[in-house]
Amino acid sequence: IFIKALRSPSPQMRLHALAAIPLPGLIQHREIAWQLLGDPEIQIVFLTLTHFYYATDKEGYCRAVLKVLRAHAKADPGRQRDIASIRSTLALQQSDGPLPRRCLALLIAAAVHGPFYGFTLHSVRVLHIVALPWTAPLLANIFRADGWEETRREALGALVTILGKPASEFVLEGLADKSPDVRGFAAHLCHSDRLDEEIRPKAGPILFKLLDDPVDHVRTQARFVLVQF
């Protein structure tokens, strides 16, 4: 019933139907999922990308994000100029890696300039997946900016993946972040194999303070990590 409703001419009907489909139900209907990536209702597009993120492999998710970004860039001359400028810079400084430079320029433009939080989040997720060392400064700026907390949390995870031990400074910042989601995630990262045990003397006192955090899941993460220490 919900799959059939995804073909409704009503955006609200399509959105309600998509929200009611559990993972990985949508991805089992791959043709419909790819069509929804071009839906004129942006909320449907972002919810479809979330299905791709949780229910497909990394390659499939990256392809889905790039498909959406290309389509929206074509309709935005300002975005096209941003992408061209970034691509020119990459041509001088970087060789093609896991993705061609044109795709990386598209991702960076969306991560920095939006215009929707969803574009930023999904672009940062793909940058996390490809994990290119030279993107660390960009991800650090996104983490430290006053943006959507889910995107900042993803940028923090990407920094740990890319930098390893040197990312400890960002994790320590995350423990004192104003966002409970970022604080809880940073506490979780303190137990990551990618970080050095040297983070423990610095993180320990902050984690003890987080045992009194007003948010339950932050207290839970802090308690769990302190037990592991």
Protein backbone atom coordinates (compact mmCIF):
# COMPACT_ATOMS: atom_id res chain seq x y z
CA ILE A 1 0.00 0.00 0.00
CA PHE A 2 2.75 2.45 0.97
CA ILE A 3 4.82 1.64 -2.12
CA LYS A 4 1.82 2.35 -4.34
CA ALA A 5 1.22 5.62 -2.51
CA LEU A 6 4.73 6.77 -3.48
CA ARG A 7 3.35 7.28 -7.01
CA SER A 8 0.62 9.61 -5.76
CA PRO A 9 0.47 13.10 -7.34
CA SER A 10 0.11 14.52 -3.81
CA PRO A 11 3.47 15.46 -2.21
CA GLN A 12 1.98 15.02 1.26
CA MET A 13 0.72 11.55 0.40
CA ARG A 14 4.14 10.57 -0.97
CA LEU A 15 5.91 11.98 2.08
CA HIS A 16 3.60 10.19 4.56
CA ALA A 17 3.95 6.94 2.64
CA LEU A 18 7.74 7.18 2.54
CA ALA A 19 7.92 7.96 6.26
CA ALA A 20 5.83 4.85 6.98
CA ILE A 21 8.13 2.45 5.09
CA PRO A 22 10.59 0.68 7.40
CA LEU A 23 14.17 0.01 6.39
CA PRO A 24 15.12 -1.54 4.02
CA GLY A 25 11.67 -1.61 2.40
CA LEU A 26 12.18 1.24 -0.04
CA ILE A 27 15.54 0.02 -1.33
CA GLN A 28 13.94 -3.31 -2.24
CA HIS A 29 12.11 -1.26 -4.86
CA ARG A 30 15.23 0.30 -6.33
CA GLU A 31 13.56 1.80 -9.41
CA ILE A 32 11.08 3.75 -7.28
CA ALA A 33 13.84 4.80 -4.89
CA TRP A 34 15.89 6.28 -7.72
CA GLN A 35 12.83 8.12 -9.04
CA LEU A 36 12.20 9.65 -5.61
CA LEU A 37 15.70 11.15 -5.66
CA GLY A 38 14.33 13.49 -8.32
CA ASP A 39 11.11 14.32 -6.48
CA PRO A 40 10.22 18.05 -6.50
CA GLU A 41 9.52 17.87 -2.73
CA ILE A 42 12.93 18.30 -1.07
CA GLN A 43 11.87 16.53 2.15
CA ILE A 44 11.11 13.42 0.13
CA VAL A 45 14.54 13.60 -1.48
CA PHE A 46 16.32 13.84 1.87
CA LEU A 47 14.26 11.04 3.40
CA THR A 48 15.04 8.86 0.39
CA LEU A 49 18.76 9.58 0.83
CA THR A 50 18.42 8.48 4.46
CA HIS A 51 17.02 5.15 3.21
CA PHE A 52 20.01 4.82 0.87
CA TYR A 53 22.40 5.64 3.73
CA TYR A 54 21.09 2.97 6.07
CA ALA A 55 20.01 0.28 3.60
CA THR A 56 22.56 0.20 0.78
CA ASP A 57 26.32 -0.20 0.47
CA LYS A 58 28.62 2.80 0.51
CA GLU A 59 28.96 2.95 -3.27
CA GLY A 60 25.20 2.97 -3.76
CA TYR A 61 24.76 5.73 -1.20
CA CYS A 62 27.51 7.88 -2.73
CA ARG A 63 25.95 7.52 -6.18
CA ALA A 64 22.56 8.56 -4.81
CA VAL A 65 23.95 11.68 -3.12
CA LEU A 66 25.85 12.73 -6.24
CA LYS A 67 22.74 12.23 -8.39
CA VAL A 68 20.78 14.62 -6.16
CA LEU A 69 23.55 17.22 -5.98
CA ARG A 70 24.04 17.24 -9.77
CA ALA A 71 20.33 17.76 -10.39
CA HIS A 72 20.08 20.70 -8.00
CA ALA A 73 23.34 22.28 -9.17
CA LYS A 74 22.06 22.41 -12.75
CA ALA A 75 19.22 24.68 -11.66
CA ASP A 76 21.46 27.06 -9.68
CA PRO A 77 23.93 29.23 -11.65
CA GLY A 78 25.53 30.45 -8.42
CA ARG A 79 26.19 26.89 -7.33
CA GLN A 80 27.66 26.09 -10.73
CA ARG A 81 30.14 28.94 -10.32
CA ASP A 82 31.11 27.69 -6.85
CA ILE A 83 31.66 24.18 -8.20
CA ALA A 84 33.73 25.43 -11.13
CA SER A 85 35.93 27.50 -8.82
CA ILE A 86 36.48 24.58 -6.43
CA ARG A 87 37.19 22.22 -9.30
CA SER A 88 39.81 24.61 -10.71
CA THR A 89 41.52 24.73 -7.31
CA LEU A 90 41.45 20.94 -7.03
CA ALA A 91 42.91 20.60 -10.52
CA LEU A 92 45.96 22.54 -9.35
CA GLN A 93 46.35 20.90 -5.96
CA GLN A 94 44.87 17.40 -6.04
CA SER A 95 44.78 14.37 -8.31
CA ASP A 96 41.71 12.19 -8.70
CA GLY A 97 41.20 9.87 -5.74
CA PRO A 98 38.26 7.58 -4.95
CA LEU A 99 36.06 10.07 -6.79
CA PRO A 100 36.78 12.32 -9.80
CA ARG A 101 37.59 15.95 -9.04
CA ARG A 102 34.27 17.10 -10.50
CA CYS A 103 32.42 14.94 -7.95
CA LEU A 104 34.58 16.16 -5.08
CA ALA A 105 33.96 19.77 -6.13
CA LEU A 106 30.23 19.07 -6.11
CA LEU A 107 30.42 17.58 -2.61
CA ILE A 108 32.57 20.38 -1.20
CA ALA A 109 30.31 23.08 -2.64
CA ALA A 110 27.27 21.44 -1.05
CA ALA A 111 29.06 20.86 2.27
CA VAL A 112 30.10 24.51 2.50
CA HIS A 113 27.29 26.40 0.78
CA GLY A 114 24.22 24.24 1.34
CA PRO A 115 21.67 25.65 0.63
CA PHE A 116 19.77 23.05 2.69
CA TYR A 117 21.01 21.31 5.82
CA GLY A 118 20.28 18.00 4.13
CA PHE A 119 22.74 18.77 1.34
CA THR A 120 25.42 19.58 3.89
CA LEU A 121 24.80 16.47 5.97
CA HIS A 122 24.80 14.00 3.10
CA SER A 123 27.82 15.64 1.46
CA VAL A 124 29.78 15.39 4.71
CA ARG A 125 28.75 11.74 5.02
CA VAL A 126 30.18 11.01 1.59
CA LEU A 127 33.37 12.93 2.42
CA HIS A 128 33.59 10.75 5.53
CA ILE A 129 33.28 7.63 3.41
CA VAL A 130 36.01 8.63 0.93
CA ALA A 131 38.16 9.91 3.84
CA LEU A 132 40.67 12.01 1.92
CA PRO A 133 43.36 13.53 4.20
CA TRP A 134 43.29 16.93 2.54
CA THR A 135 39.60 17.38 3.41
CA ALA A 136 40.38 17.45 7.16
CA PRO A 137 40.63 21.29 7.40
CA LEU A 138 37.27 21.63 5.64
CA LEU A 139 35.68 19.11 7.99
CA ALA A 140 37.24 20.86 10.99
CA ASN A 141 35.63 24.13 9.91
CA ILE A 142 32.25 22.41 9.55
CA PHE A 143 32.60 20.81 12.97
CA ARG A 144 33.47 24.11 14.62
CA ALA A 145 30.83 26.12 12.77
CA ASP A 146 27.42 26.92 14.20
CA GLY A 147 25.64 24.47 11.92
CA TRP A 148 23.24 21.56 12.17
CA GLU A 149 24.35 19.31 15.04
CA GLU A 150 23.91 16.11 13.04
CA THR A 151 26.26 17.46 10.37
CA ARG A 152 28.78 18.61 12.97
CA ARG A 153 28.67 15.19 14.60
CA GLU A 154 29.32 13.54 11.24
CA ALA A 155 32.24 15.91 10.60
CA LEU A 156 33.72 14.95 13.98
CA GLY A 157 33.50 11.27 13.11
CA ALA A 158 35.13 11.95 9.76
CA LEU A 159 38.02 13.76 11.45
CA VAL A 160 38.67 10.77 13.70
CA THR A 161 38.57 8.44 10.68
CA ILE A 162 40.92 10.61 8.63
CA LEU A 163 43.36 11.90 11.26
CA GLY A 164 43.39 9.16 13.86
CA LYS A 165 45.30 10.19 17.00
CA PRO A 166 45.66 13.90 16.07
CA ALA A 167 41.86 14.13 16.07
CA SER A 168 41.92 13.97 19.89
CA GLU A 169 41.79 17.78 20.10
CA PHE A 170 38.48 17.80 18.22
CA VAL A 171 37.05 15.04 20.40
CA LEU A 172 37.97 17.01 23.53
CA GLU A 173 36.23 20.04 22.06
CA GLY A 174 33.22 17.87 21.33
CA LEU A 175 32.97 16.81 24.98
CA ALA A 176 32.34 20.44 25.92
CA ASP A 177 30.06 21.20 22.98
CA LYS A 178 26.73 22.97 23.47
CA SER A 179 24.94 20.20 21.57
CA PRO A 180 24.08 17.08 23.61
CA ASP A 181 24.26 14.97 20.44
CA VAL A 182 27.81 16.14 19.82
CA ARG A 183 28.79 15.71 23.49
CA GLY A 184 27.43 12.17 23.57
CA PHE A 185 29.10 11.24 20.30
CA ALA A 186 32.41 12.71 21.43
CA ALA A 187 32.17 10.66 24.63
CA HIS A 188 31.59 7.56 22.53
CA LEU A 189 34.63 8.39 20.38
CA CYS A 190 36.88 8.51 23.45
CA HIS A 191 36.81 4.72 23.35
CA SER A 192 37.73 4.57 19.65
CA ASP A 193 40.69 2.42 18.63
CA ARG A 194 41.75 5.25 16.33
CA LEU A 195 42.61 7.52 19.24
CA ASP A 196 45.65 7.24 21.48
CA GLU A 197 45.29 6.27 25.13
CA GLU A 198 46.94 9.63 25.87
CA ILE A 199 43.49 11.19 25.48
CA ARG A 200 42.36 9.52 28.73
CA PRO A 201 44.00 11.90 31.25
CA LYS A 202 42.50 14.88 29.43
CA ALA A 203 39.12 13.34 28.67
CA GLY A 204 38.64 11.65 32.05
CA PRO A 205 37.83 14.77 34.13
CA ILE A 206 35.43 16.03 31.44
CA LEU A 207 33.71 12.64 31.25
CA PHE A 208 33.24 12.68 35.04
CA LYS A 209 31.52 16.05 34.70
CA LEU A 210 29.30 14.59 31.99
CA LEU A 211 27.97 12.08 34.51
CA ASP A 212 25.88 15.03 35.71
CA ASP A 213 24.88 16.13 32.20
CA PRO A 214 21.19 17.09 31.96
CA VAL A 215 20.74 14.76 28.96
CA ASP A 216 20.37 11.06 29.69
CA HIS A 217 22.16 9.62 26.65
CA VAL A 218 25.20 11.84 27.32
CA ARG A 219 25.41 10.53 30.89
CA THR A 220 25.06 6.96 29.58
CA GLN A 221 27.89 7.37 27.07
CA ALA A 222 30.17 9.01 29.64
CA ARG A 223 29.49 6.24 32.15
CA PHE A 224 30.16 3.50 29.58
CA VAL A 225 33.46 5.01 28.44
CA LEU A 226 34.70 5.61 31.98
CA VAL A 227 34.11 1.95 32.77
CA GLN A 228 36.15 1.00 29.71
CA PHE A 229 38.98 3.36 30.79
